[in-house]
């Protein structure tokens, strides 16, 4: 059973950087996708970034050039590095894992995730 634990959230000023980490345990599939999903205040959940076991990465248009997602490391951790944070990036960030690679639909790559962590809060002040 896959379990995920996020860390690294916090409060920053607009323009600053933050790195989120996700510790993965129980992942046995050789094909998988890793994703970061966020829920902003008064909004639904939205995918932010994803990467799969074939090393295909995808990013939400609004974070391209500012966010980067890492591959799964040897210690079963993957990160979301965020620079030039904006107030609209504020929200609760969740990591997620799926047992298939990213799939392409409607012009975007998607991660069909099976498990999501509890989330970590990111607050960005202007």
Coordinates of C-alpha atoms in Angstrom, one line a residue:
X1 CA 0.0 0.0 0.0
X2 CA 1.4 3.3 -1.1
X3 CA 1.7 6.0 1.6
X4 CA 2.8 9.6 1.1
X5 CA 4.0 12.3 3.5
X6 CA 4.5 15.9 2.4
X7 CA 6.8 18.4 4.1
X8 CA 8.2 21.8 3.4
X9 CA 5.2 24.1 3.4
X10 CA 5.3 27.4 5.1
X11 CA 4.8 31.2 4.8
X12 CA 6.8 33.3 2.4
X13 CA 6.7 36.7 0.8
X14 CA 5.8 37.2 -2.9
X15 CA 8.8 36.5 -5.1
X16 CA 10.4 34.1 -2.6
X17 CA 11.1 30.4 -3.0
X18 CA 9.9 27.2 -1.3
X19 CA 10.6 23.5 -1.8
X20 CA 8.0 20.8 -1.0
X21 CA 9.0 17.2 -0.5
X22 CA 7.0 14.0 -0.7
X23 CA 8.2 10.8 1.0
X24 CA 6.8 7.8 -0.8
X25 CA 6.6 4.3 0.7
X26 CA 5.1 1.1 -0.6
X27 CA 5.5 1.9 -4.3
X28 CA 6.3 -1.3 -6.1
X29 CA 5.1 -0.6 -9.7
X30 CA 7.9 0.1 -12.2
X31 CA 5.5 2.3 -14.2
X32 CA 4.1 5.3 -12.2
X33 CA 3.3 8.9 -12.2
X34 CA 4.0 11.4 -9.5
X35 CA 2.1 14.6 -9.1
X36 CA 1.6 17.7 -7.1
X37 CA -1.9 19.0 -6.7
X38 CA -3.1 22.1 -5.0
X39 CA -6.3 23.5 -3.6
X40 CA -6.4 27.3 -3.5
X41 CA -8.9 29.1 -1.3
X42 CA -12.4 28.9 -2.6
X43 CA -11.2 26.8 -5.6
X44 CA -11.2 23.2 -6.5
X45 CA -8.2 21.0 -6.7
X46 CA -5.9 21.5 -9.7
X47 CA -2.9 19.7 -11.0
X48 CA 0.3 21.7 -10.7
X49 CA 3.0 19.4 -11.9
X50 CA 3.6 15.8 -12.8
X51 CA 6.3 13.4 -13.8
X52 CA 6.4 9.7 -14.6
X53 CA 8.7 6.8 -14.7
X54 CA 9.5 7.5 -18.4
X55 CA 10.7 11.0 -17.2
X56 CA 8.0 12.9 -19.0
X57 CA 7.2 16.0 -17.0
X58 CA 4.2 18.3 -17.2
X59 CA 3.3 21.6 -15.6
X60 CA 0.3 23.8 -15.3
X61 CA 0.6 26.8 -17.6
X62 CA 0.5 29.3 -14.7
X63 CA 3.6 27.7 -13.0
X64 CA 5.7 27.0 -16.1
X65 CA 9.2 28.5 -15.7
X66 CA 8.7 28.9 -11.9
X67 CA 8.0 25.4 -10.6
X68 CA 10.0 22.2 -11.1
X69 CA 9.2 18.6 -10.2
X70 CA 11.9 16.2 -9.5
X71 CA 12.1 12.5 -10.3
X72 CA 11.8 9.9 -7.6
X73 CA 15.1 9.9 -5.8
X74 CA 17.0 6.9 -4.4
X75 CA 15.4 7.5 -1.0
X76 CA 11.9 7.5 -2.5
X77 CA 11.4 11.2 -2.3
X78 CA 10.2 13.7 -4.9
X79 CA 10.2 17.4 -4.7
X80 CA 8.4 20.5 -6.0
X81 CA 10.7 23.4 -6.2
X82 CA 8.9 26.7 -6.5
X83 CA 10.5 30.1 -7.2
X84 CA 9.0 33.5 -7.8
X85 CA 6.0 32.6 -5.7
X86 CA 2.9 34.7 -6.2
X87 CA -0.1 35.2 -3.9
X88 CA -2.2 33.2 -6.3
X89 CA 0.0 30.2 -5.6
X90 CA -1.2 30.1 -2.0
X91 CA -3.1 26.9 -1.1
X92 CA -2.8 23.4 0.3
X93 CA -0.4 21.3 -1.8
X94 CA -0.8 17.6 -2.0
X95 CA 1.5 15.0 -3.5
X96 CA 0.0 12.1 -5.3
X97 CA 1.0 8.8 -7.0
X98 CA -0.5 6.7 -9.7
X99 CA 0.4 3.2 -11.0
X100 CA 0.5 4.2 -14.6
X101 CA 2.6 6.7 -16.6
X102 CA 1.1 10.1 -17.5
X103 CA -1.6 10.0 -20.2
X104 CA -2.2 12.6 -22.8
X105 CA -5.8 14.0 -23.2
X106 CA -7.2 17.3 -24.3
X107 CA -3.8 18.8 -25.0
X108 CA -2.4 18.0 -21.6
X109 CA -0.7 15.2 -19.7
X110 CA -2.5 13.8 -16.7
X111 CA -1.6 11.6 -13.8
X112 CA -4.4 9.1 -12.9
X113 CA -3.4 9.1 -9.2
X114 CA -4.5 6.4 -6.8
X115 CA -3.1 7.9 -3.6
X116 CA -2.8 11.4 -2.2
X117 CA -1.1 12.7 0.9
X118 CA -2.5 14.8 3.6
X119 CA -1.1 18.0 2.1
X120 CA 1.0 20.9 3.3
X121 CA 0.1 24.5 3.4
X122 CA 1.8 27.2 1.3
X123 CA 1.0 30.8 2.2
X124 CA 2.3 33.6 0.0
X125 CA 2.0 37.2 1.2
X126 CA 2.1 40.2 -1.1

